[in-house]
PDB file of C-alpha atoms and ligand atoms in Angstrom:
ATOM      1  CA  MET A   1     -28.567  19.265  29.493  1.00  0.00           C
ATOM      2  CA  LYS A   2     -28.454  21.157  26.248  1.00  0.00           C
ATOM      3  CA  GLU A   3     -25.807  18.750  24.918  1.00  0.00           C
ATOM      4  CA  ASP A   4     -28.074  15.789  25.639  1.00  0.00           C
ATOM      5  CA  VAL A   5     -30.829  17.396  23.652  1.00  0.00           C
ATOM      6  CA  CYS A   6     -28.503  18.094  20.750  1.00  0.00           C
ATOM      7  CA  GLN A   7     -27.045  14.622  20.802  1.00  0.00           C
ATOM      8  CA  ARG A   8     -30.451  13.050  20.783  1.00  0.00           C
ATOM      9  CA  LEU A   9     -31.478  15.297  17.933  1.00  0.00           C
ATOM     10  CA  SER A  10     -28.423  14.257  15.938  1.00  0.00           C
ATOM     11  CA  GLY A  11     -29.041  10.552  16.385  1.00  0.00           C
ATOM     12  CA  ASP A  12     -32.741  10.841  15.690  1.00  0.00           C
ATOM     13  CA  LEU A  13     -32.046  12.727  12.514  1.00  0.00           C
ATOM     14  CA  ARG A  14     -29.810   9.986  11.265  1.00  0.00           C
ATOM     15  CA  HIS A  15     -32.340   7.288  11.999  1.00  0.00           C
ATOM     16  CA  GLY A  16     -35.423   9.133  10.836  1.00  0.00           C
ATOM     17  CA  ARG A  17     -37.066   9.063  14.271  1.00  0.00           C
ATOM     18  CA  ASP A  18     -37.401  12.813  14.490  1.00  0.00           C
ATOM     19  CA  GLY A  19     -40.771  13.228  12.862  1.00  0.00           C
ATOM     20  CA  LEU A  20     -39.256  15.461  10.189  1.00  0.00           C
ATOM     21  CA  ALA A  21     -40.189  15.224   6.533  1.00  0.00           C
ATOM     22  CA  ASP A  22     -37.541  13.430   4.457  1.00  0.00           C
ATOM     23  CA  ASP A  23     -36.519  16.523   2.522  1.00  0.00           C
ATOM     24  CA  ARG A  24     -36.067  18.549   5.716  1.00  0.00           C
ATOM     25  CA  ARG A  25     -33.917  15.775   7.216  1.00  0.00           C
ATOM     26  CA  THR A  26     -31.791  15.555   4.092  1.00  0.00           C
ATOM     27  CA  ALA A  27     -31.353  19.329   4.103  1.00  0.00           C
ATOM     28  CA  LEU A  28     -30.069  19.205   7.683  1.00  0.00           C
ATOM     29  CA  ARG A  29     -27.492  16.550   6.763  1.00  0.00           C
ATOM     30  CA  ILE A  30     -26.053  18.569   3.918  1.00  0.00           C
ATOM     31  CA  VAL A  31     -23.653  21.374   4.763  1.00  0.00           C
ATOM     32  CA  ARG A  32     -23.594  24.159   2.214  1.00  0.00           C
ATOM     33  CA  VAL A  33     -20.270  25.904   1.648  1.00  0.00           C
ATOM     34  CA  GLY A  34     -19.756  29.168  -0.215  1.00  0.00           C
ATOM     35  CA  GLY A  35     -23.252  29.195  -1.664  1.00  0.00           C
ATOM     36  CA  ASP A  36     -23.183  26.409  -4.233  1.00  0.00           C
ATOM     37  CA  ALA A  37     -20.909  23.650  -2.916  1.00  0.00           C
ATOM     38  CA  THR A  38     -22.030  20.983  -0.463  1.00  0.00           C
ATOM     39  CA  ILE A  39     -20.632  18.330   1.857  1.00  0.00           C
ATOM     40  CA  GLY A  40     -22.832  15.429   2.917  1.00  0.00           C
ATOM     41  CA  GLY A  41     -24.906  15.084  -0.235  1.00  0.00           C
ATOM     42  CA  ASP A  42     -24.545  12.656  -3.123  1.00  0.00           C
ATOM     43  CA  GLU A  43     -21.304  14.154  -4.409  1.00  0.00           C
ATOM     44  CA  LEU A  44     -17.998  13.099  -2.843  1.00  0.00           C
ATOM     45  CA  ALA A  45     -16.439  16.268  -1.412  1.00  0.00           C
ATOM     46  CA  ILE A  46     -12.758  16.702  -2.223  1.00  0.00           C
ATOM     47  CA  ILE A  47     -10.768  19.315  -0.308  1.00  0.00           C
ATOM     48  CA  ALA A  48      -7.207  19.499  -1.606  1.00  0.00           C
ATOM     49  CA  GLY A  49      -4.239  21.808  -1.439  1.00  0.00           C
ATOM     50  CA  PRO A  50      -0.920  22.323   0.286  1.00  0.00           C
ATOM     51  CA  CYS A  51      -0.416  22.024   4.012  1.00  0.00           C
ATOM     52  CA  ALA A  52       0.621  25.672   4.100  1.00  0.00           C
ATOM     53  CA  ILE A  53       0.372  28.575   1.691  1.00  0.00           C
ATOM     54  CA  GLU A  54       4.054  29.266   1.075  1.00  0.00           C
ATOM     55  CA  SER A  55       3.982  31.674  -1.853  1.00  0.00           C
ATOM     56  CA  ARG A  56       1.586  32.901  -4.516  1.00  0.00           C
ATOM     57  CA  ALA A  57       3.332  30.780  -7.184  1.00  0.00           C
ATOM     58  CA  GLN A  58       3.172  27.592  -5.089  1.00  0.00           C
ATOM     59  CA  ALA A  59      -0.474  28.087  -4.120  1.00  0.00           C
ATOM     60  CA  PHE A  60      -1.605  28.856  -7.683  1.00  0.00           C
ATOM     61  CA  ALA A  61       0.307  25.891  -9.143  1.00  0.00           C
ATOM     62  CA  VAL A  62      -1.490  23.527  -6.771  1.00  0.00           C
ATOM     63  CA  ALA A  63      -4.863  25.265  -7.140  1.00  0.00           C
ATOM     64  CA  GLU A  64      -4.692  24.883 -10.896  1.00  0.00           C
ATOM     65  CA  ALA A  65      -4.349  21.113 -10.510  1.00  0.00           C
ATOM     66  CA  VAL A  66      -7.112  21.000  -7.905  1.00  0.00           C
ATOM     67  CA  ARG A  67      -9.447  22.898 -10.202  1.00  0.00           C
ATOM     68  CA  ARG A  68      -8.545  20.616 -13.129  1.00  0.00           C
ATOM     69  CA  SER A  69      -9.443  17.558 -11.043  1.00  0.00           C
ATOM     70  CA  GLY A  70     -12.995  18.823 -10.616  1.00  0.00           C
ATOM     71  CA  ALA A  71     -12.677  19.194  -6.835  1.00  0.00           C
ATOM     72  CA  ARG A  72     -14.751  22.023  -5.373  1.00  0.00           C
ATOM     73  CA  PHE A  73     -12.617  22.922  -2.349  1.00  0.00           C
ATOM     74  CA  PHE A  74      -9.103  24.276  -1.876  1.00  0.00           C
ATOM     75  CA  ARG A  75      -7.261  23.987   1.422  1.00  0.00           C
ATOM     76  CA  GLY A  76      -4.091  25.692   2.650  1.00  0.00           C
ATOM     77  CA  GLY A  77      -2.975  26.997   6.008  1.00  0.00           C
ATOM     78  CA  ALA A  78      -2.156  30.668   6.486  1.00  0.00           C
ATOM     79  CA  TYR A  79      -1.722  30.119  10.229  1.00  0.00           C
ATOM     80  CA  LYS A  80       0.009  26.834  11.054  1.00  0.00           C
ATOM     81  CA  PRO A  81      -0.154  25.069  14.437  1.00  0.00           C
ATOM     82  CA  ARG A  82       3.439  23.802  14.454  1.00  0.00           C
ATOM     83  CA  THR A  83       4.913  21.594  17.144  1.00  0.00           C
ATOM     84  CA  SER A  84       8.025  23.780  17.284  1.00  0.00           C
ATOM     85  CA  PRO A  85       7.724  27.559  17.657  1.00  0.00           C
ATOM     86  CA  TYR A  86      10.771  27.860  15.367  1.00  0.00           C
ATOM     87  CA  ALA A  87       9.144  26.023  12.445  1.00  0.00           C
ATOM     88  CA  PHE A  88       7.402  27.915   9.617  1.00  0.00           C
ATOM     89  CA  GLN A  89       4.242  29.416  11.097  1.00  0.00           C
ATOM     90  CA  GLY A  90       2.488  30.390   7.868  1.00  0.00           C
ATOM     91  CA  LEU A  91       2.222  33.646   5.912  1.00  0.00           C
ATOM     92  CA  GLY A  92      -0.594  35.011   8.062  1.00  0.00           C
ATOM     93  CA  GLU A  93      -2.991  37.476   6.477  1.00  0.00           C
ATOM     94  CA  GLU A  94      -0.948  37.535   3.260  1.00  0.00           C
ATOM     95  CA  GLY A  95      -1.687  33.810   2.958  1.00  0.00           C
ATOM     96  CA  LEU A  96      -5.396  34.521   3.345  1.00  0.00           C
ATOM     97  CA  ARG A  97      -5.231  37.137   0.596  1.00  0.00           C
ATOM     98  CA  ILE A  98      -3.636  34.568  -1.724  1.00  0.00           C
ATOM     99  CA  LEU A  99      -6.424  32.124  -0.871  1.00  0.00           C
ATOM    100  CA  ALA A 100      -9.084  34.729  -1.647  1.00  0.00           C
ATOM    101  CA  ASP A 101      -7.412  35.364  -5.015  1.00  0.00           C
ATOM    102  CA  ILE A 102      -7.502  31.615  -5.718  1.00  0.00           C
ATOM    103  CA  ARG A 103     -11.230  31.604  -5.068  1.00  0.00           C
ATOM    104  CA  ASP A 104     -11.666  34.466  -7.512  1.00  0.00           C
ATOM    105  CA  ALA A 105      -9.455  32.841 -10.156  1.00  0.00           C
ATOM    106  CA  TYR A 106     -10.744  29.260  -9.975  1.00  0.00           C
ATOM    107  CA  GLY A 107     -14.103  29.372  -8.175  1.00  0.00           C
ATOM    108  CA  LEU A 108     -12.794  26.964  -5.542  1.00  0.00           C
ATOM    109  CA  LYS A 109     -14.209  27.210  -2.014  1.00  0.00           C
ATOM    110  CA  ILE A 110     -11.546  28.079   0.534  1.00  0.00           C
ATOM    111  CA  VAL A 111     -11.098  25.906   3.644  1.00  0.00           C
ATOM    112  CA  THR A 112      -8.507  27.305   6.035  1.00  0.00           C
ATOM    113  CA  GLU A 113      -7.603  27.036   9.683  1.00  0.00           C
ATOM    114  CA  ALA A 114      -8.311  29.529  12.432  1.00  0.00           C
ATOM    115  CA  LEU A 115      -5.947  29.052  15.353  1.00  0.00           C
ATOM    116  CA  ASP A 116      -7.746  31.412  17.696  1.00  0.00           C
ATOM    117  CA  GLU A 117     -10.772  33.670  17.965  1.00  0.00           C
ATOM    118  CA  ALA A 118      -9.097  36.555  16.119  1.00  0.00           C
ATOM    119  CA  GLY A 119      -8.308  34.054  13.378  1.00  0.00           C
ATOM    120  CA  VAL A 120     -12.023  33.337  12.962  1.00  0.00           C
ATOM    121  CA  ASP A 121     -12.617  37.033  12.183  1.00  0.00           C
ATOM    122  CA  LEU A 122      -9.970  36.818   9.455  1.00  0.00           C
ATOM    123  CA  VAL A 123     -11.186  33.536   7.961  1.00  0.00           C
ATOM    124  CA  GLU A 124     -14.691  35.016   7.869  1.00  0.00           C
ATOM    125  CA  LYS A 125     -13.278  37.881   5.838  1.00  0.00           C
ATOM    126  CA  TYR A 126     -11.325  35.802   3.297  1.00  0.00           C
ATOM    127  CA  GLY A 127     -12.501  32.181   3.362  1.00  0.00           C
ATOM    128  CA  ASP A 128     -15.542  29.938   2.915  1.00  0.00           C
ATOM    129  CA  MET A 129     -15.074  27.369   5.673  1.00  0.00           C
ATOM    130  CA  ILE A 130     -13.316  27.574   9.041  1.00  0.00           C
ATOM    131  CA  GLN A 131     -11.031  24.663   9.867  1.00  0.00           C
ATOM    132  CA  ILE A 132     -10.506  23.910  13.545  1.00  0.00           C
ATOM    133  CA  GLY A 133      -7.411  21.768  13.900  1.00  0.00           C
ATOM    134  CA  ALA A 134      -6.810  18.649  15.948  1.00  0.00           C
ATOM    135  CA  ARG A 135      -4.822  20.553  18.581  1.00  0.00           C
ATOM    136  CA  ASN A 136      -7.713  22.945  19.093  1.00  0.00           C
ATOM    137  CA  MET A 137     -10.599  20.481  19.176  1.00  0.00           C
ATOM    138  CA  GLN A 138     -11.223  21.229  22.840  1.00  0.00           C
ATOM    139  CA  ASN A 139     -10.413  24.940  22.735  1.00  0.00           C
ATOM    140  CA  PHE A 140     -13.873  25.798  23.974  1.00  0.00           C
ATOM    141  CA  SER A 141     -13.707  29.555  23.509  1.00  0.00           C
ATOM    142  CA  LEU A 142     -12.636  28.988  19.895  1.00  0.00           C
ATOM    143  CA  LEU A 143     -15.466  26.484  19.398  1.00  0.00           C
ATOM    144  CA  ARG A 144     -17.982  28.973  20.806  1.00  0.00           C
ATOM    145  CA  ARG A 145     -16.667  31.717  18.539  1.00  0.00           C
ATOM    146  CA  ALA A 146     -16.947  29.363  15.555  1.00  0.00           C
ATOM    147  CA  GLY A 147     -20.511  28.676  16.682  1.00  0.00           C
ATOM    148  CA  ARG A 148     -21.282  32.363  16.177  1.00  0.00           C
ATOM    149  CA  ALA A 149     -19.503  32.537  12.821  1.00  0.00           C
ATOM    150  CA  LYS A 150     -21.314  33.008   9.542  1.00  0.00           C
ATOM    151  CA  LEU A 151     -19.281  30.263   7.856  1.00  0.00           C
ATOM    152  CA  PRO A 152     -19.478  26.463   8.125  1.00  0.00           C
ATOM    153  CA  VAL A 153     -16.875  24.702  10.268  1.00  0.00           C
ATOM    154  CA  LEU A 154     -14.613  21.713   9.565  1.00  0.00           C
ATOM    155  CA  LEU A 155     -13.882  20.175  12.959  1.00  0.00           C
ATOM    156  CA  LYS A 156     -10.902  17.849  13.049  1.00  0.00           C
ATOM    157  CA  ARG A 157     -10.734  15.070  15.595  1.00  0.00           C
ATOM    158  CA  GLY A 158      -8.326  15.738  18.480  1.00  0.00           C
ATOM    159  CA  LEU A 159      -5.035  13.856  18.715  1.00  0.00           C
ATOM    160  CA  SER A 160      -6.448  11.404  21.228  1.00  0.00           C
ATOM    161  CA  ALA A 161     -10.131  12.305  21.338  1.00  0.00           C
ATOM    162  CA  THR A 162     -12.841   9.743  21.906  1.00  0.00           C
ATOM    163  CA  LEU A 163     -15.916   9.841  19.699  1.00  0.00           C
ATOM    164  CA  ASP A 164     -17.948  11.411  22.494  1.00  0.00           C
ATOM    165  CA  GLU A 165     -15.393  14.151  23.048  1.00  0.00           C
ATOM    166  CA  TRP A 166     -15.316  14.886  19.329  1.00  0.00           C
ATOM    167  CA  LEU A 167     -19.099  15.012  18.971  1.00  0.00           C
ATOM    168  CA  LEU A 168     -19.457  17.146  22.092  1.00  0.00           C
ATOM    169  CA  ALA A 169     -16.916  19.564  20.635  1.00  0.00           C
ATOM    170  CA  ALA A 170     -19.228  19.785  17.610  1.00  0.00           C
ATOM    171  CA  GLU A 171     -22.119  20.384  20.007  1.00  0.00           C
ATOM    172  CA  TYR A 172     -20.252  23.425  21.392  1.00  0.00           C
ATOM    173  CA  ILE A 173     -20.397  24.937  17.919  1.00  0.00           C
ATOM    174  CA  MET A 174     -24.020  23.969  17.316  1.00  0.00           C
ATOM    175  CA  ALA A 175     -25.116  25.124  20.775  1.00  0.00           C
ATOM    176  CA  GLU A 176     -24.199  28.664  19.685  1.00  0.00           C
ATOM    177  CA  GLY A 177     -26.456  28.349  16.655  1.00  0.00           C
ATOM    178  CA  ASN A 178     -24.107  27.252  13.856  1.00  0.00           C
ATOM    179  CA  TYR A 179     -25.355  23.881  12.599  1.00  0.00           C
ATOM    180  CA  ARG A 180     -23.071  23.804   9.578  1.00  0.00           C
ATOM    181  CA  VAL A 181     -20.443  21.476  11.021  1.00  0.00           C
ATOM    182  CA  VAL A 182     -18.463  18.794   9.169  1.00  0.00           C
ATOM    183  CA  LEU A 183     -16.319  16.302  11.098  1.00  0.00           C
ATOM    184  CA  CYS A 184     -12.874  15.206   9.897  1.00  0.00           C
ATOM    185  CA  GLU A 185     -11.124  12.007  10.980  1.00  0.00           C
ATOM    186  CA  ARG A 186      -7.373  12.743  10.724  1.00  0.00           C
ATOM    187  CA  GLY A 187      -5.875   9.907  12.702  1.00  0.00           C
ATOM    188  CA  VAL A 188      -5.221   9.506  16.394  1.00  0.00           C
ATOM    189  CA  ARG A 189      -2.075   8.795  18.356  1.00  0.00           C
ATOM    190  CA  THR A 190      -1.402   5.145  19.132  1.00  0.00           C
ATOM    191  CA  PHE A 191       1.603   2.883  19.774  1.00  0.00           C
ATOM    192  CA  ALA A 192       2.054   2.428  16.007  1.00  0.00           C
ATOM    193  CA  GLN A 193       5.419   3.564  14.685  1.00  0.00           C
ATOM    194  CA  HIS A 194       4.842   2.817  11.018  1.00  0.00           C
ATOM    195  CA  THR A 195       2.572   5.840  10.596  1.00  0.00           C
ATOM    196  CA  ARG A 196       2.467   9.408  11.907  1.00  0.00           C
ATOM    197  CA  ASN A 197      -1.040   8.759  13.280  1.00  0.00           C
ATOM    198  CA  THR A 198      -3.438   5.838  13.125  1.00  0.00           C
ATOM    199  CA  MET A 199      -6.338   6.636  10.839  1.00  0.00           C
ATOM    200  CA  ASP A 200      -9.401   5.318  12.622  1.00  0.00           C
ATOM    201  CA  LEU A 201     -11.507   4.021   9.754  1.00  0.00           C
ATOM    202  CA  ALA A 202     -14.085   2.549  12.126  1.00  0.00           C
ATOM    203  CA  ALA A 203     -14.848   6.080  13.310  1.00  0.00           C
ATOM    204  CA  ILE A 204     -16.648   6.737  10.023  1.00  0.00           C
ATOM    205  CA  PRO A 205     -19.470   4.200  10.370  1.00  0.00           C
ATOM    206  CA  ALA A 206     -19.522   4.913  14.125  1.00  0.00           C
ATOM    207  CA  VAL A 207     -20.118   8.627  13.539  1.00  0.00           C
ATOM    208  CA  ARG A 208     -22.638   7.945  10.812  1.00  0.00           C
ATOM    209  CA  ARG A 209     -24.592   5.737  13.158  1.00  0.00           C
ATOM    210  CA  ILE A 210     -24.953   8.247  15.956  1.00  0.00           C
ATOM    211  CA  SER A 211     -24.786  11.659  14.287  1.00  0.00           C
ATOM    212  CA  HIS A 212     -26.359  13.367  11.306  1.00  0.00           C
ATOM    213  CA  LEU A 213     -23.198  15.412  10.696  1.00  0.00           C
ATOM    214  CA  PRO A 214     -21.212  14.760   7.519  1.00  0.00           C
ATOM    215  CA  VAL A 215     -17.823  13.161   8.158  1.00  0.00           C
ATOM    216  CA  ILE A 216     -14.739  13.215   5.935  1.00  0.00           C
ATOM    217  CA  VAL A 217     -11.287  11.609   6.186  1.00  0.00           C
ATOM    218  CA  ASP A 218      -7.811  13.152   6.013  1.00  0.00           C
ATOM    219  CA  PRO A 219      -5.405  10.372   4.994  1.00  0.00           C
ATOM    220  CA  SER A 220      -2.520  12.877   4.774  1.00  0.00           C
ATOM    221  CA  HIS A 221      -2.298  13.609   8.492  1.00  0.00           C
ATOM    222  CA  GLY A 222      -3.814  10.186   9.124  1.00  0.00           C
ATOM    223  CA  THR A 223      -0.685   8.470   7.805  1.00  0.00           C
ATOM    224  CA  GLY A 224       2.024  11.116   7.397  1.00  0.00           C
ATOM    225  CA  LYS A 225       3.576   9.164   4.529  1.00  0.00           C
ATOM    226  CA  ASN A 226       3.170   9.872   0.850  1.00  0.00           C
ATOM    227  CA  TYR A 227       2.908   6.204  -0.176  1.00  0.00           C
ATOM    228  CA  MET A 228       0.098   5.524   2.303  1.00  0.00           C
ATOM    229  CA  VAL A 229      -2.138   8.446   1.417  1.00  0.00           C
ATOM    230  CA  THR A 230      -3.837   6.951  -1.644  1.00  0.00           C
ATOM    231  CA  PRO A 231      -4.524   3.508  -0.097  1.00  0.00           C
ATOM    232  CA  LEU A 232      -6.070   5.106   2.996  1.00  0.00           C
ATOM    233  CA  ALA A 233      -8.043   7.572   0.888  1.00  0.00           C
ATOM    234  CA  ARG A 234      -9.546   4.631  -0.988  1.00  0.00           C
ATOM    235  CA  ALA A 235     -10.358   2.956   2.307  1.00  0.00           C
ATOM    236  CA  GLY A 236     -11.939   6.079   3.770  1.00  0.00           C
ATOM    237  CA  VAL A 237     -14.310   6.429   0.861  1.00  0.00           C
ATOM    238  CA  ALA A 238     -15.069   2.709   0.937  1.00  0.00           C
ATOM    239  CA  VAL A 239     -16.168   2.884   4.592  1.00  0.00           C
ATOM    240  CA  GLY A 240     -18.599   5.692   3.836  1.00  0.00           C
ATOM    241  CA  ALA A 241     -16.840   9.034   4.257  1.00  0.00           C
ATOM    242  CA  ASP A 242     -18.658  12.011   2.739  1.00  0.00           C
ATOM    243  CA  GLY A 243     -15.398  13.351   1.419  1.00  0.00           C
ATOM    244  CA  LEU A 244     -11.644  13.685   1.665  1.00  0.00           C
ATOM    245  CA  MET A 245      -9.100  16.252   2.716  1.00  0.00           C
ATOM    246  CA  VAL A 246      -5.725  15.671   1.093  1.00  0.00           C
ATOM    247  CA  GLU A 247      -2.428  17.574   0.988  1.00  0.00           C
ATOM    248  CA  VAL A 248      -0.846  18.274  -2.403  1.00  0.00           C
ATOM    249  CA  HIS A 249       2.329  20.163  -3.340  1.00  0.00           C
ATOM    250  CA  ASP A 250       3.902  21.078  -6.669  1.00  0.00           C
ATOM    251  CA  HIS A 251       7.349  20.291  -5.182  1.00  0.00           C
ATOM    252  CA  PRO A 252       6.868  18.115  -2.080  1.00  0.00           C
ATOM    253  CA  GLU A 253      10.616  17.920  -1.479  1.00  0.00           C
ATOM    254  CA  LEU A 254      10.681  21.695  -0.992  1.00  0.00           C
ATOM    255  CA  ALA A 255       7.569  21.952   1.214  1.00  0.00           C
ATOM    256  CA  LEU A 256       7.919  24.108   4.330  1.00  0.00           C
ATOM    257  CA  SER A 257       5.575  21.818   6.264  1.00  0.00           C
ATOM    258  CA  ASP A 258       4.359  18.228   5.957  1.00  0.00           C
ATOM    259  CA  GLY A 259       6.382  17.496   2.804  1.00  0.00           C
ATOM    260  CA  PRO A 260       6.675  13.724   3.511  1.00  0.00           C
ATOM    261  CA  GLN A 261       2.903  13.310   3.267  1.00  0.00           C
ATOM    262  CA  ALA A 262       2.279  15.643   0.314  1.00  0.00           C
ATOM    263  CA  LEU A 263       1.129  14.124  -2.975  1.00  0.00           C
ATOM    264  CA  THR A 264       2.590  15.324  -6.251  1.00  0.00           C
ATOM    265  CA  LEU A 265       0.133  16.840  -8.718  1.00  0.00           C
ATOM    266  CA  ASP A 266       0.093  13.621 -10.764  1.00  0.00           C
ATOM    267  CA  GLN A 267      -0.390  11.397  -7.724  1.00  0.00           C
ATOM    268  CA  TYR A 268      -3.247  13.625  -6.640  1.00  0.00           C
ATOM    269  CA  GLN A 269      -5.062  13.332  -9.969  1.00  0.00           C
ATOM    270  CA  ALA A 270      -4.720   9.543  -9.886  1.00  0.00           C
ATOM    271  CA  LEU A 271      -6.147   9.494  -6.360  1.00  0.00           C
ATOM    272  CA  VAL A 272      -9.169  11.554  -7.409  1.00  0.00           C
ATOM    273  CA  ASP A 273      -9.913   9.177 -10.296  1.00  0.00           C
ATOM    274  CA  GLU A 274      -9.696   6.165  -8.000  1.00  0.00           C
ATOM    275  CA  VAL A 275     -11.798   7.489  -5.129  1.00  0.00           C
ATOM    276  CA  ARG A 276     -14.492   8.695  -7.507  1.00  0.00           C
ATOM    277  CA  ALA A 277     -14.738   5.188  -8.958  1.00  0.00           C
ATOM    278  CA  ILE A 278     -15.015   3.693  -5.469  1.00  0.00           C
ATOM    279  CA  HIS A 279     -17.621   6.251  -4.430  1.00  0.00           C
ATOM    280  CA  GLU A 280     -19.808   5.327  -7.412  1.00  0.00           C
ATOM    281  CA  VAL A 281     -19.822   1.715  -6.341  1.00  0.00           C
ATOM    282  CA  ILE A 282     -20.736   2.293  -2.704  1.00  0.00           C
ATOM    283  CA  THR A 283     -23.282   5.128  -3.095  1.00  0.00           C
ATOM    284  CA  PRO A 284     -25.542   5.434  -1.256  1.00  0.00           C
ATOM    285  CA  ALA A 285     -23.356   4.422   1.658  1.00  0.00           C
ATOM    286  CA  PRO A 286     -25.173   2.089   4.013  1.00  0.00           C
ATOM    287  CA  VAL A 287     -25.883   3.580   7.411  1.00  0.00           C
ATOM    288  CA  GLY A 288     -25.887   1.250  10.409  1.00  0.00           C
TER     289      GLY A 288
HETATM  290  C1  PEP B   1      -3.622  20.654   8.680  1.00  0.00           C
HETATM  291  O1  PEP B   1      -4.719  20.360   8.167  1.00  0.00           O
HETATM  292  O2  PEP B   1      -2.657  21.115   8.037  1.00  0.00           O
HETATM  293  C2  PEP B   1      -3.423  20.354  10.122  1.00  0.00           C
HETATM  294  C3  PEP B   1      -2.554  21.049  10.860  1.00  0.00           C
HETATM  295  O3  PEP B   1      -4.160  19.310  10.522  1.00  0.00           O
HETATM  296  P1  PEP B   1      -4.380  18.668  11.971  1.00  0.00           P
HETATM  297  O4  PEP B   1      -5.021  19.760  12.797  1.00  0.00           O
HETATM  298  O5  PEP B   1      -5.287  17.525  11.677  1.00  0.00           O
HETATM  299  O6  PEP B   1      -3.041  18.251  12.488  1.00  0.00           O
HETATM  300 MN1   MN B   2      -0.474  19.596   7.278  1.00  0.00          MN
END
């Protein structure tokens, strides 16, 4: 019952049928992160950084490039949801401390994943935005905990989630009182063998039509291949995404996770220049 109410509210907000003043509606669409950064407003949000925080030197080398690009958000996993339990699992709390130091050094907002409810406590302590990963999209106790968190939430689409399942997962967070939710399309599993996942570009206008929540794209996990990341990033912005999440590494060949999809620092800067140019052309993105 509650979910129906929330869903209706979301759709009405998007279409202006809610009886709210324009400025109030716009304010609800914009998610504020770390005080002075936003996702869902006029500015294209760029969240960039390595898949995992591997060392202080690696994280700072990438953060320096991210800061130089003008992006406002730095990503990096301290707790990694790996397919194999024997693969690198992340540095844990030490990784979070490195992220907090990056925020202090560069003023970047920290977006990092919480794998479980205890992880939310830690991200609240060190970060600016809680990422909930694809594998956890329907971890309902985690969603509820994130709904009681004091930070905004980046909710990735599940590996094979329908739009309804994804939006209802967001409703779990909002039903607990946290309305600062941003959706992230990161590709879904299909029969395709030429990519790691199939980035569902049509999900962007579909979400924008039925929900007021900002939605970004992650062409790194969406393709899994370095040479596809920039083309799909361009496409994501062209179809109306509010922002991008992209993985960058100072030495992709040495990465402890997701090296094949990591951009070099130079490739990353070129991507930022291109997507900004595209965003200028299509702003304001038409909403169906
Ligand atoms: C990540 O962002 O590094 C990640 C694990 O993403 P996803 O949950 O989309 O697989
Ligand atoms: Mn990754």
